[in-house]
């Protein structure tokens, strides 16, 4: 806590330079880890200074200066992480570190086989995984960490660890996807590779060609006219199908004989309907005449008047 209080009162740019010199002169993993921790302390101090400046309503330049110090400290942290990943993997390859716990995994320990593990050098598995992500992202896209930090500064945003980690993780994932795609492409036959290459070149050439706006407009107008003609044909065919659709089906089933037979059946059905309706009409007329005669017989006539309020017959 005292160490942090001293740093908070010191000049942030000089502290950033100190952390950078410490990392540049580091020759062992332990020294790299110390430089990383120093940069982390400077980052925390700059973060606190920026918050205090905002709380006190300080000039924007003071806040921006604290943010720049944060960004510089984060860049040093990122550089240290990449070196730690290289140092650890190199030590494992040289047999100086145990990749998966060493002889400690055996039921009976052998002092001659005992080797330091990741925990012995002050790193956790999660920290090592993150360090490798930072390294792989930088290999795939050199300068990715600095660009991500500068982008935050340009937007007036705080260059925090979460934003940097996201940018690096995304870059690492894209690199892995690209590598996987390359491995898949290499596994393809030469013929398929040639086809894909030709397709990619054709797409690139098409994108490189200038766009002829007038030609596009003319093509769109032609397509509209063609679409209008198709709509007219569809309307005509729909009307024809409504009139002749059933006959087309009958013709396909049995030629003109089938069509004539179908029409004969329709005519017969219509005649039957006509006869039935005529008989019904005659019956209704007969019944109407009968009841009309009965009404007249009982003194009712067409001129009968009824009082709509009392419903009594007034005249009739």
PDB file of C-alpha atoms in Angstrom:
ATOM      1  CA  UNK A   1       0.000   0.000   0.000  1.00  0.00           C
ATOM      2  CA  UNK A   2       2.885   2.364   0.827  1.00  0.00           C
ATOM      3  CA  UNK A   3       4.522   1.469  -2.466  1.00  0.00           C
ATOM      4  CA  UNK A   4       1.330   2.393  -4.317  1.00  0.00           C
ATOM      5  CA  UNK A   5       1.045   5.680  -2.411  1.00  0.00           C
ATOM      6  CA  UNK A   6       4.589   6.617  -3.427  1.00  0.00           C
ATOM      7  CA  UNK A   7       3.852   5.806  -7.059  1.00  0.00           C
ATOM      8  CA  UNK A   8       0.687   7.863  -7.071  1.00  0.00           C
ATOM      9  CA  UNK A   9       2.632  10.966  -6.145  1.00  0.00           C
ATOM     10  CA  UNK A  10       5.344  10.396  -8.761  1.00  0.00           C
ATOM     11  CA  UNK A  11       5.342  11.309 -12.412  1.00  0.00           C
ATOM     12  CA  UNK A  12       3.455   8.733 -14.434  1.00  0.00           C
ATOM     13  CA  UNK A  13       5.522   9.086 -17.635  1.00  0.00           C
ATOM     14  CA  UNK A  14       8.764   8.463 -15.738  1.00  0.00           C
ATOM     15  CA  UNK A  15       7.263   5.406 -14.088  1.00  0.00           C
ATOM     16  CA  UNK A  16       6.180   4.054 -17.480  1.00  0.00           C
ATOM     17  CA  UNK A  17       9.729   4.537 -18.767  1.00  0.00           C
ATOM     18  CA  UNK A  18      11.070   2.760 -15.709  1.00  0.00           C
ATOM     19  CA  UNK A  19       8.850  -0.266 -16.356  1.00  0.00           C
ATOM     20  CA  UNK A  20       9.864  -0.266 -20.020  1.00  0.00           C
ATOM     21  CA  UNK A  21      13.588  -0.211 -19.125  1.00  0.00           C
ATOM     22  CA  UNK A  22      13.031  -2.969 -16.600  1.00  0.00           C
ATOM     23  CA  UNK A  23      11.425  -5.183 -19.245  1.00  0.00           C
ATOM     24  CA  UNK A  24      14.071  -4.361 -21.845  1.00  0.00           C
ATOM     25  CA  UNK A  25      16.878  -5.384 -19.494  1.00  0.00           C
ATOM     26  CA  UNK A  26      15.159  -8.542 -18.224  1.00  0.00           C
ATOM     27  CA  UNK A  27      17.005 -11.745 -19.112  1.00  0.00           C
ATOM     28  CA  UNK A  28      15.085 -14.348 -17.105  1.00  0.00           C
ATOM     29  CA  UNK A  29      11.446 -15.271 -16.692  1.00  0.00           C
ATOM     30  CA  UNK A  30      11.538 -13.972 -13.120  1.00  0.00           C
ATOM     31  CA  UNK A  31      12.820 -10.586 -14.260  1.00  0.00           C
ATOM     32  CA  UNK A  32      10.176 -10.433 -17.000  1.00  0.00           C
ATOM     33  CA  UNK A  33       7.520 -11.218 -14.389  1.00  0.00           C
ATOM     34  CA  UNK A  34       8.870  -8.416 -12.166  1.00  0.00           C
ATOM     35  CA  UNK A  35       8.637  -5.972 -15.089  1.00  0.00           C
ATOM     36  CA  UNK A  36       5.095  -7.130 -15.704  1.00  0.00           C
ATOM     37  CA  UNK A  37       4.159  -6.512 -12.084  1.00  0.00           C
ATOM     38  CA  UNK A  38       5.756  -3.060 -12.175  1.00  0.00           C
ATOM     39  CA  UNK A  39       3.752  -2.139 -15.276  1.00  0.00           C
ATOM     40  CA  UNK A  40       0.615  -3.416 -13.552  1.00  0.00           C
ATOM     41  CA  UNK A  41       1.280  -1.161 -10.546  1.00  0.00           C
ATOM     42  CA  UNK A  42       1.816   1.824 -12.849  1.00  0.00           C
ATOM     43  CA  UNK A  43      -1.458   0.982 -14.630  1.00  0.00           C
ATOM     44  CA  UNK A  44      -3.351   0.940 -11.334  1.00  0.00           C
ATOM     45  CA  UNK A  45      -1.790   4.258 -10.316  1.00  0.00           C
ATOM     46  CA  UNK A  46      -2.675   5.877 -13.649  1.00  0.00           C
ATOM     47  CA  UNK A  47      -6.219   4.498 -13.450  1.00  0.00           C
ATOM     48  CA  UNK A  48      -6.645   5.951  -9.963  1.00  0.00           C
ATOM     49  CA  UNK A  49      -5.171   9.288 -11.052  1.00  0.00           C
ATOM     50  CA  UNK A  50      -7.623   9.504 -13.958  1.00  0.00           C
ATOM     51  CA  UNK A  51     -10.585   8.805 -11.689  1.00  0.00           C
ATOM     52  CA  UNK A  52      -9.459  11.370  -9.143  1.00  0.00           C
ATOM     53  CA  UNK A  53      -8.967  13.947 -11.903  1.00  0.00           C
ATOM     54  CA  UNK A  54     -12.506  13.330 -13.168  1.00  0.00           C
ATOM     55  CA  UNK A  55     -13.943  13.497  -9.653  1.00  0.00           C
ATOM     56  CA  UNK A  56     -12.244  16.841  -9.034  1.00  0.00           C
ATOM     57  CA  UNK A  57     -13.389  18.217 -12.383  1.00  0.00           C
ATOM     58  CA  UNK A  58      -9.827  18.587 -13.632  1.00  0.00           C
ATOM     59  CA  UNK A  59      -9.043  19.695 -17.166  1.00  0.00           C
ATOM     60  CA  UNK A  60      -9.573  17.093 -19.880  1.00  0.00           C
ATOM     61  CA  UNK A  61      -5.854  17.162 -20.698  1.00  0.00           C
ATOM     62  CA  UNK A  62      -5.014  15.790 -17.251  1.00  0.00           C
ATOM     63  CA  UNK A  63      -7.469  12.929 -17.665  1.00  0.00           C
ATOM     64  CA  UNK A  64      -6.128  12.240 -21.159  1.00  0.00           C
ATOM     65  CA  UNK A  65      -2.551  12.202 -19.843  1.00  0.00           C
ATOM     66  CA  UNK A  66      -3.513   9.653 -17.186  1.00  0.00           C
ATOM     67  CA  UNK A  67      -5.243   7.540 -19.844  1.00  0.00           C
ATOM     68  CA  UNK A  68      -2.120   7.646 -22.033  1.00  0.00           C
ATOM     69  CA  UNK A  69      -0.089   6.406 -19.077  1.00  0.00           C
ATOM     70  CA  UNK A  70      -2.614   3.599 -18.601  1.00  0.00           C
ATOM     71  CA  UNK A  71      -2.286   2.652 -22.256  1.00  0.00           C
ATOM     72  CA  UNK A  72       1.522   2.686 -22.134  1.00  0.00           C
ATOM     73  CA  UNK A  73       1.539   0.561 -18.990  1.00  0.00           C
ATOM     74  CA  UNK A  74      -0.874  -1.911 -20.587  1.00  0.00           C
ATOM     75  CA  UNK A  75       1.341  -2.157 -23.661  1.00  0.00           C
ATOM     76  CA  UNK A  76       4.321  -3.015 -21.439  1.00  0.00           C
ATOM     77  CA  UNK A  77       2.189  -5.630 -19.674  1.00  0.00           C
ATOM     78  CA  UNK A  78       1.251  -7.116 -23.042  1.00  0.00           C
ATOM     79  CA  UNK A  79       4.900  -7.237 -24.122  1.00  0.00           C
ATOM     80  CA  UNK A  80       5.803  -8.931 -20.832  1.00  0.00           C
ATOM     81  CA  UNK A  81       3.049 -11.503 -21.289  1.00  0.00           C
ATOM     82  CA  UNK A  82       4.327 -12.381 -24.754  1.00  0.00           C
ATOM     83  CA  UNK A  83       7.851 -12.826 -23.402  1.00  0.00           C
ATOM     84  CA  UNK A  84       6.586 -14.959 -20.513  1.00  0.00           C
ATOM     85  CA  UNK A  85       4.814 -17.258 -22.966  1.00  0.00           C
ATOM     86  CA  UNK A  86       8.012 -17.620 -25.009  1.00  0.00           C
ATOM     87  CA  UNK A  87      10.134 -18.103 -21.893  1.00  0.00           C
ATOM     88  CA  UNK A  88       7.856 -20.806 -20.500  1.00  0.00           C
ATOM     89  CA  UNK A  89       7.453 -22.742 -23.756  1.00  0.00           C
ATOM     90  CA  UNK A  90      11.186 -22.514 -24.394  1.00  0.00           C
ATOM     91  CA  UNK A  91      11.990 -23.781 -20.906  1.00  0.00           C
ATOM     92  CA  UNK A  92       9.631 -26.736 -21.363  1.00  0.00           C
ATOM     93  CA  UNK A  93      11.246 -27.608 -24.695  1.00  0.00           C
ATOM     94  CA  UNK A  94      14.704 -27.429 -23.119  1.00  0.00           C
ATOM     95  CA  UNK A  95      13.555 -29.658 -20.248  1.00  0.00           C
ATOM     96  CA  UNK A  96      14.040 -26.960 -17.638  1.00  0.00           C
ATOM     97  CA  UNK A  97      10.351 -26.919 -16.647  1.00  0.00           C
ATOM     98  CA  UNK A  98       7.755 -29.663 -16.336  1.00  0.00           C
ATOM     99  CA  UNK A  99       5.003 -29.243 -18.883  1.00  0.00           C
ATOM    100  CA  UNK A 100       2.333 -31.138 -16.904  1.00  0.00           C
ATOM    101  CA  UNK A 101       3.463 -31.263 -13.310  1.00  0.00           C
ATOM    102  CA  UNK A 102       6.626 -33.348 -13.748  1.00  0.00           C
ATOM    103  CA  UNK A 103       7.479 -36.151 -11.353  1.00  0.00           C
ATOM    104  CA  UNK A 104       5.021 -34.804  -8.797  1.00  0.00           C
ATOM    105  CA  UNK A 105       2.359 -36.771 -10.638  1.00  0.00           C
ATOM    106  CA  UNK A 106       4.027 -40.027  -9.659  1.00  0.00           C
ATOM    107  CA  UNK A 107       2.978 -41.840  -6.504  1.00  0.00           C
ATOM    108  CA  UNK A 108       6.620 -42.116  -5.431  1.00  0.00           C
ATOM    109  CA  UNK A 109       8.567 -38.916  -6.061  1.00  0.00           C
ATOM    110  CA  UNK A 110      12.004 -39.162  -7.638  1.00  0.00           C
ATOM    111  CA  UNK A 111      14.246 -36.205  -6.696  1.00  0.00           C
ATOM    112  CA  UNK A 112      16.297 -36.699  -9.866  1.00  0.00           C
ATOM    113  CA  UNK A 113      13.172 -36.266 -11.996  1.00  0.00           C
ATOM    114  CA  UNK A 114      11.703 -33.345 -10.048  1.00  0.00           C
ATOM    115  CA  UNK A 115      11.419 -30.197 -12.204  1.00  0.00           C
ATOM    116  CA  UNK A 116       9.885 -26.809 -11.492  1.00  0.00           C
ATOM    117  CA  UNK A 117       6.319 -26.370 -12.665  1.00  0.00           C
ATOM    118  CA  UNK A 118       4.318 -23.417 -13.858  1.00  0.00           C
ATOM    119  CA  UNK A 119       3.336 -22.636 -10.275  1.00  0.00           C
ATOM    120  CA  UNK A 120       6.987 -22.540  -9.213  1.00  0.00           C
ATOM    121  CA  UNK A 121       7.724 -19.702 -11.631  1.00  0.00           C
ATOM    122  CA  UNK A 122       4.813 -17.621 -10.347  1.00  0.00           C
ATOM    123  CA  UNK A 123       2.272 -18.196 -13.111  1.00  0.00           C
ATOM    124  CA  UNK A 124      -1.149 -19.774 -13.034  1.00  0.00           C
ATOM    125  CA  UNK A 125      -2.563 -21.836 -15.895  1.00  0.00           C
ATOM    126  CA  UNK A 126      -5.008 -19.047 -16.696  1.00  0.00           C
ATOM    127  CA  UNK A 127      -2.209 -16.457 -16.806  1.00  0.00           C
ATOM    128  CA  UNK A 128      -0.152 -18.698 -19.073  1.00  0.00           C
ATOM    129  CA  UNK A 129      -3.122 -19.226 -21.405  1.00  0.00           C
ATOM    130  CA  UNK A 130      -3.680 -15.458 -21.600  1.00  0.00           C
ATOM    131  CA  UNK A 131       0.027 -14.859 -22.217  1.00  0.00           C
ATOM    132  CA  UNK A 132      -0.059 -17.280 -25.146  1.00  0.00           C
ATOM    133  CA  UNK A 133      -3.137 -15.528 -26.547  1.00  0.00           C
ATOM    134  CA  UNK A 134      -1.317 -12.189 -26.429  1.00  0.00           C
ATOM    135  CA  UNK A 135       1.699 -13.731 -28.152  1.00  0.00           C
ATOM    136  CA  UNK A 136      -0.279 -15.514 -30.862  1.00  0.00           C
ATOM    137  CA  UNK A 137      -2.373 -12.429 -31.574  1.00  0.00           C
ATOM    138  CA  UNK A 138       0.731 -10.298 -31.937  1.00  0.00           C
ATOM    139  CA  UNK A 139       2.309 -12.836 -34.295  1.00  0.00           C
ATOM    140  CA  UNK A 140      -0.826 -12.923 -36.427  1.00  0.00           C
ATOM    141  CA  UNK A 141      -1.402  -9.159 -36.358  1.00  0.00           C
ATOM    142  CA  UNK A 142       1.739  -7.270 -35.338  1.00  0.00           C
ATOM    143  CA  UNK A 143       0.922  -4.196 -33.255  1.00  0.00           C
ATOM    144  CA  UNK A 144      -2.605  -5.363 -32.378  1.00  0.00           C
ATOM    145  CA  UNK A 145      -2.291  -4.369 -28.715  1.00  0.00           C
ATOM    146  CA  UNK A 146      -1.036  -0.852 -29.456  1.00  0.00           C
ATOM    147  CA  UNK A 147      -3.684  -0.298 -32.122  1.00  0.00           C
ATOM    148  CA  UNK A 148      -6.467  -1.402 -29.766  1.00  0.00           C
ATOM    149  CA  UNK A 149      -5.193   0.968 -27.059  1.00  0.00           C
ATOM    150  CA  UNK A 150      -4.826   3.888 -29.466  1.00  0.00           C
ATOM    151  CA  UNK A 151      -8.365   3.284 -30.734  1.00  0.00           C
ATOM    152  CA  UNK A 152      -9.705   3.635 -27.191  1.00  0.00           C
ATOM    153  CA  UNK A 153      -7.702   6.826 -26.647  1.00  0.00           C
ATOM    154  CA  UNK A 154      -8.925   8.291 -29.940  1.00  0.00           C
ATOM    155  CA  UNK A 155     -12.529   7.725 -28.836  1.00  0.00           C
ATOM    156  CA  UNK A 156     -11.917   9.363 -25.473  1.00  0.00           C
ATOM    157  CA  UNK A 157     -12.425   6.048 -23.698  1.00  0.00           C
ATOM    158  CA  UNK A 158     -10.413   4.566 -20.872  1.00  0.00           C
ATOM    159  CA  UNK A 159      -7.861   2.019 -22.180  1.00  0.00           C
ATOM    160  CA  UNK A 160      -8.661  -0.661 -19.625  1.00  0.00           C
ATOM    161  CA  UNK A 161      -7.563  -4.273 -19.376  1.00  0.00           C
ATOM    162  CA  UNK A 162     -10.937  -5.720 -20.331  1.00  0.00           C
ATOM    163  CA  UNK A 163     -11.048  -3.858 -23.655  1.00  0.00           C
ATOM    164  CA  UNK A 164      -7.465  -4.848 -24.495  1.00  0.00           C
ATOM    165  CA  UNK A 165      -8.085  -8.484 -23.570  1.00  0.00           C
ATOM    166  CA  UNK A 166     -11.167  -8.616 -25.806  1.00  0.00           C
ATOM    167  CA  UNK A 167      -9.288  -7.139 -28.765  1.00  0.00           C
ATOM    168  CA  UNK A 168      -6.436  -9.608 -28.297  1.00  0.00           C
ATOM    169  CA  UNK A 169      -8.723 -12.623 -27.810  1.00  0.00           C
ATOM    170  CA  UNK A 170     -10.711 -11.711 -30.929  1.00  0.00           C
ATOM    171  CA  UNK A 171      -7.494 -11.373 -32.920  1.00  0.00           C
ATOM    172  CA  UNK A 172      -6.246 -14.724 -31.609  1.00  0.00           C
ATOM    173  CA  UNK A 173      -9.517 -16.401 -32.590  1.00  0.00           C
ATOM    174  CA  UNK A 174      -9.360 -14.911 -36.073  1.00  0.00           C
ATOM    175  CA  UNK A 175      -5.783 -16.130 -36.392  1.00  0.00           C
ATOM    176  CA  UNK A 176      -6.794 -19.644 -35.331  1.00  0.00           C
ATOM    177  CA  UNK A 177      -9.721 -19.607 -37.780  1.00  0.00           C
ATOM    178  CA  UNK A 178      -7.406 -18.483 -40.577  1.00  0.00           C
ATOM    179  CA  UNK A 179      -4.923 -21.203 -39.700  1.00  0.00           C
ATOM    180  CA  UNK A 180      -7.681 -23.818 -39.631  1.00  0.00           C
ATOM    181  CA  UNK A 181      -8.932 -22.602 -43.003  1.00  0.00           C
ATOM    182  CA  UNK A 182      -5.406 -22.814 -44.409  1.00  0.00           C
ATOM    183  CA  UNK A 183      -5.002 -26.357 -43.096  1.00  0.00           C
ATOM    184  CA  UNK A 184      -8.307 -27.342 -44.658  1.00  0.00           C
ATOM    185  CA  UNK A 185      -7.310 -25.746 -47.954  1.00  0.00           C
ATOM    186  CA  UNK A 186      -3.970 -27.588 -47.942  1.00  0.00           C
ATOM    187  CA  UNK A 187      -5.812 -30.882 -47.416  1.00  0.00           C
ATOM    188  CA  UNK A 188      -7.921 -30.343 -50.531  1.00  0.00           C
ATOM    189  CA  UNK A 189      -6.999 -31.825 -53.883  1.00  0.00           C
ATOM    190  CA  UNK A 190      -5.068 -29.631 -56.353  1.00  0.00           C
ATOM    191  CA  UNK A 191      -8.139 -29.481 -58.591  1.00  0.00           C
ATOM    192  CA  UNK A 192     -10.348 -28.142 -55.786  1.00  0.00           C
ATOM    193  CA  UNK A 193      -7.662 -25.685 -54.724  1.00  0.00           C
ATOM    194  CA  UNK A 194      -7.400 -24.430 -58.303  1.00  0.00           C
ATOM    195  CA  UNK A 195     -11.182 -23.994 -58.503  1.00  0.00           C
ATOM    196  CA  UNK A 196     -11.275 -22.070 -55.230  1.00  0.00           C
ATOM    197  CA  UNK A 197      -8.365 -19.903 -56.326  1.00  0.00           C
ATOM    198  CA  UNK A 198     -10.045 -19.151 -59.643  1.00  0.00           C
ATOM    199  CA  UNK A 199     -13.279 -18.286 -57.841  1.00  0.00           C
ATOM    200  CA  UNK A 200     -11.463 -15.962 -55.453  1.00  0.00           C
ATOM    201  CA  UNK A 201      -9.669 -14.251 -58.336  1.00  0.00           C
ATOM    202  CA  UNK A 202     -12.930 -13.820 -60.254  1.00  0.00           C
ATOM    203  CA  UNK A 203     -14.608 -12.254 -57.223  1.00  0.00           C
ATOM    204  CA  UNK A 204     -11.652  -9.945 -56.669  1.00  0.00           C
ATOM    205  CA  UNK A 205     -11.641  -8.926 -60.331  1.00  0.00           C
ATOM    206  CA  UNK A 206     -15.366  -8.238 -60.255  1.00  0.00           C
ATOM    207  CA  UNK A 207     -14.999  -6.081 -57.153  1.00  0.00           C
ATOM    208  CA  UNK A 208     -12.136  -4.188 -58.765  1.00  0.00           C
ATOM    209  CA  UNK A 209     -14.187  -3.255 -61.821  1.00  0.00           C
ATOM    210  CA  UNK A 210     -15.782   0.202 -61.742  1.00  0.00           C
ATOM    211  CA  UNK A 211     -19.539   0.261 -61.344  1.00  0.00           C
ATOM    212  CA  UNK A 212     -21.420   1.501 -64.429  1.00  0.00           C
ATOM    213  CA  UNK A 213     -24.444   3.196 -62.868  1.00  0.00           C
ATOM    214  CA  UNK A 214     -26.176   3.858 -66.171  1.00  0.00           C
ATOM    215  CA  UNK A 215     -25.753   0.244 -67.243  1.00  0.00           C
ATOM    216  CA  UNK A 216     -27.206  -0.915 -63.935  1.00  0.00           C
ATOM    217  CA  UNK A 217     -30.191   1.389 -64.351  1.00  0.00           C
ATOM    218  CA  UNK A 218     -30.797   0.104 -67.877  1.00  0.00           C
ATOM    219  CA  UNK A 219     -30.573  -3.487 -66.638  1.00  0.00           C
ATOM    220  CA  UNK A 220     -33.028  -2.748 -63.822  1.00  0.00           C
ATOM    221  CA  UNK A 221     -35.462  -1.162 -66.312  1.00  0.00           C
ATOM    222  CA  UNK A 222     -35.219  -4.213 -68.588  1.00  0.00           C
ATOM    223  CA  UNK A 223     -35.924  -6.471 -65.637  1.00  0.00           C
ATOM    224  CA  UNK A 224     -38.953  -4.383 -64.694  1.00  0.00           C
ATOM    225  CA  UNK A 225     -40.325  -4.609 -68.226  1.00  0.00           C
ATOM    226  CA  UNK A 226     -39.734  -8.350 -68.314  1.00  0.00           C
ATOM    227  CA  UNK A 227     -41.462  -8.703 -64.944  1.00  0.00           C
ATOM    228  CA  UNK A 228     -44.463  -6.683 -66.180  1.00  0.00           C
ATOM    229  CA  UNK A 229     -44.716  -8.920 -69.260  1.00  0.00           C
ATOM    230  CA  UNK A 230     -44.610 -12.005 -67.052  1.00  0.00           C
ATOM    231  CA  UNK A 231     -47.356 -10.613 -64.834  1.00  0.00           C
ATOM    232  CA  UNK A 232     -49.525 -10.031 -67.928  1.00  0.00           C
ATOM    233  CA  UNK A 233     -48.928 -13.599 -69.102  1.00  0.00           C
ATOM    234  CA  UNK A 234     -49.760 -14.940 -65.661  1.00  0.00           C
ATOM    235  CA  UNK A 235     -53.041 -12.990 -65.590  1.00  0.00           C
ATOM    236  CA  UNK A 236     -53.959 -14.269 -69.064  1.00  0.00           C
ATOM    237  CA  UNK A 237     -53.099 -17.867 -68.211  1.00  0.00           C
ATOM    238  CA  UNK A 238     -55.050 -17.597 -64.959  1.00  0.00           C
ATOM    239  CA  UNK A 239     -58.137 -16.418 -66.833  1.00  0.00           C
ATOM    240  CA  UNK A 240     -57.769 -19.159 -69.451  1.00  0.00           C
ATOM    241  CA  UNK A 241     -57.281 -21.782 -66.811  1.00  0.00           C
ATOM    242  CA  UNK A 242     -60.435 -20.607 -65.045  1.00  0.00           C
ATOM    243  CA  UNK A 243     -62.401 -21.055 -68.293  1.00  0.00           C
ATOM    244  CA  UNK A 244     -60.738 -24.066 -69.821  1.00  0.00           C
ATOM    245  CA  UNK A 245     -58.775 -25.649 -66.997  1.00  0.00           C
ATOM    246  CA  UNK A 246     -61.255 -28.455 -66.425  1.00  0.00           C
ATOM    247  CA  UNK A 247     -61.502 -29.186 -70.152  1.00  0.00           C
ATOM    248  CA  UNK A 248     -57.702 -29.321 -70.392  1.00  0.00           C
ATOM    249  CA  UNK A 249     -57.661 -31.988 -67.720  1.00  0.00           C
ATOM    250  CA  UNK A 250     -60.425 -33.932 -69.468  1.00  0.00           C
ATOM    251  CA  UNK A 251     -58.644 -33.662 -72.818  1.00  0.00           C
ATOM    252  CA  UNK A 252     -55.458 -34.983 -71.247  1.00  0.00           C
ATOM    253  CA  UNK A 253     -57.432 -37.904 -69.845  1.00  0.00           C
ATOM    254  CA  UNK A 254     -59.351 -38.925 -72.961  1.00  0.00           C
ATOM    255  CA  UNK A 255     -59.205 -36.384 -75.773  1.00  0.00           C
ATOM    256  CA  UNK A 256     -62.253 -34.610 -77.213  1.00  0.00           C
ATOM    257  CA  UNK A 257     -64.542 -37.544 -76.394  1.00  0.00           C
ATOM    258  CA  UNK A 258     -63.801 -37.041 -72.716  1.00  0.00           C
ATOM    259  CA  UNK A 259     -64.429 -33.281 -73.028  1.00  0.00           C
ATOM    260  CA  UNK A 260     -67.791 -33.804 -74.840  1.00  0.00           C
ATOM    261  CA  UNK A 261     -68.830 -36.402 -72.289  1.00  0.00           C
ATOM    262  CA  UNK A 262     -68.047 -33.956 -69.526  1.00  0.00           C
ATOM    263  CA  UNK A 263     -70.100 -31.224 -71.179  1.00  0.00           C
ATOM    264  CA  UNK A 264     -72.990 -33.652 -71.734  1.00  0.00           C
ATOM    265  CA  UNK A 265     -72.899 -34.437 -68.034  1.00  0.00           C
ATOM    266  CA  UNK A 266     -72.978 -30.730 -67.184  1.00  0.00           C
ATOM    267  CA  UNK A 267     -75.943 -30.160 -69.554  1.00  0.00           C
ATOM    268  CA  UNK A 268     -77.821 -33.113 -68.075  1.00  0.00           C
ATOM    269  CA  UNK A 269     -77.235 -31.768 -64.578  1.00  0.00           C
ATOM    270  CA  UNK A 270     -78.446 -28.315 -65.615  1.00  0.00           C
ATOM    271  CA  UNK A 271     -81.579 -29.788 -67.259  1.00  0.00           C
ATOM    272  CA  UNK A 272     -82.370 -31.750 -64.113  1.00  0.00           C
ATOM    273  CA  UNK A 273     -81.972 -28.622 -62.054  1.00  0.00           C
ATOM    274  CA  UNK A 274     -84.167 -26.640 -64.450  1.00  0.00           C
ATOM    275  CA  UNK A 275     -86.949 -29.270 -64.314  1.00  0.00           C
ATOM    276  CA  UNK A 276     -86.753 -29.434 -60.528  1.00  0.00           C
ATOM    277  CA  UNK A 277     -86.857 -25.667 -60.116  1.00  0.00           C
ATOM    278  CA  UNK A 278     -89.768 -25.428 -62.613  1.00  0.00           C
ATOM    279  CA  UNK A 279     -91.742 -28.031 -60.667  1.00  0.00           C
ATOM    280  CA  UNK A 280     -90.978 -26.200 -57.424  1.00  0.00           C
ATOM    281  CA  UNK A 281     -92.101 -22.903 -58.964  1.00  0.00           C
ATOM    282  CA  UNK A 282     -95.357 -24.434 -60.205  1.00  0.00           C
ATOM    283  CA  UNK A 283     -96.030 -25.903 -56.769  1.00  0.00           C
ATOM    284  CA  UNK A 284     -95.337 -22.550 -55.098  1.00  0.00           C
ATOM    285  CA  UNK A 285     -97.646 -20.749 -57.543  1.00  0.00           C
ATOM    286  CA  UNK A 286    -100.446 -23.247 -56.883  1.00  0.00           C
ATOM    287  CA  UNK A 287    -100.034 -22.880 -53.156  1.00  0.00           C
ATOM    288  CA  UNK A 288     -99.966 -19.064 -53.434  1.00  0.00           C
ATOM    289  CA  UNK A 289    -103.214 -19.050 -55.431  1.00  0.00           C
ATOM    290  CA  UNK A 290    -104.900 -21.290 -52.891  1.00  0.00           C
ATOM    291  CA  UNK A 291    -103.980 -19.131 -49.912  1.00  0.00           C
ATOM    292  CA  UNK A 292    -104.846 -15.969 -51.814  1.00  0.00           C
ATOM    293  CA  UNK A 293    -108.322 -17.381 -52.473  1.00  0.00           C
ATOM    294  CA  UNK A 294    -108.661 -18.343 -48.818  1.00  0.00           C
ATOM    295  CA  UNK A 295    -107.700 -14.828 -47.742  1.00  0.00           C
ATOM    296  CA  UNK A 296    -110.268 -13.250 -50.041  1.00  0.00           C
ATOM    297  CA  UNK A 297    -112.866 -15.706 -48.832  1.00  0.00           C
ATOM    298  CA  UNK A 298    -112.314 -14.569 -45.274  1.00  0.00           C
ATOM    299  CA  UNK A 299    -112.615 -10.875 -46.153  1.00  0.00           C
ATOM    300  CA  UNK A 300    -108.959  -9.838 -46.574  1.00  0.00           C
ATOM    301  CA  UNK A 301    -107.702  -7.845 -49.492  1.00  0.00           C
ATOM    302  CA  UNK A 302    -104.468  -6.287 -50.753  1.00  0.00           C
ATOM    303  CA  UNK A 303    -105.699  -2.887 -49.464  1.00  0.00           C
ATOM    304  CA  UNK A 304    -105.876  -3.958 -45.840  1.00  0.00           C
ATOM    305  CA  UNK A 305    -104.462  -1.282 -43.488  1.00  0.00           C
ATOM    306  CA  UNK A 306    -103.015  -1.998 -40.040  1.00  0.00           C
ATOM    307  CA  UNK A 307    -102.412   0.451 -37.215  1.00  0.00           C
ATOM    308  CA  UNK A 308     -98.697  -0.020 -36.462  1.00  0.00           C
ATOM    309  CA  UNK A 309     -99.118   1.101 -32.839  1.00  0.00           C
ATOM    310  CA  UNK A 310    -102.140  -1.036 -31.902  1.00  0.00           C
ATOM    311  CA  UNK A 311    -101.649  -3.689 -34.652  1.00  0.00           C
ATOM    312  CA  UNK A 312    -105.396  -3.556 -35.307  1.00  0.00           C
ATOM    313  CA  UNK A 313    -106.906  -3.841 -38.803  1.00  0.00           C
ATOM    314  CA  UNK A 314    -108.203  -0.388 -39.756  1.00  0.00           C
ATOM    315  CA  UNK A 315    -109.451  -1.162 -43.284  1.00  0.00           C
ATOM    316  CA  UNK A 316    -109.864  -4.472 -44.993  1.00  0.00           C
TER     317      UNK A 316
END
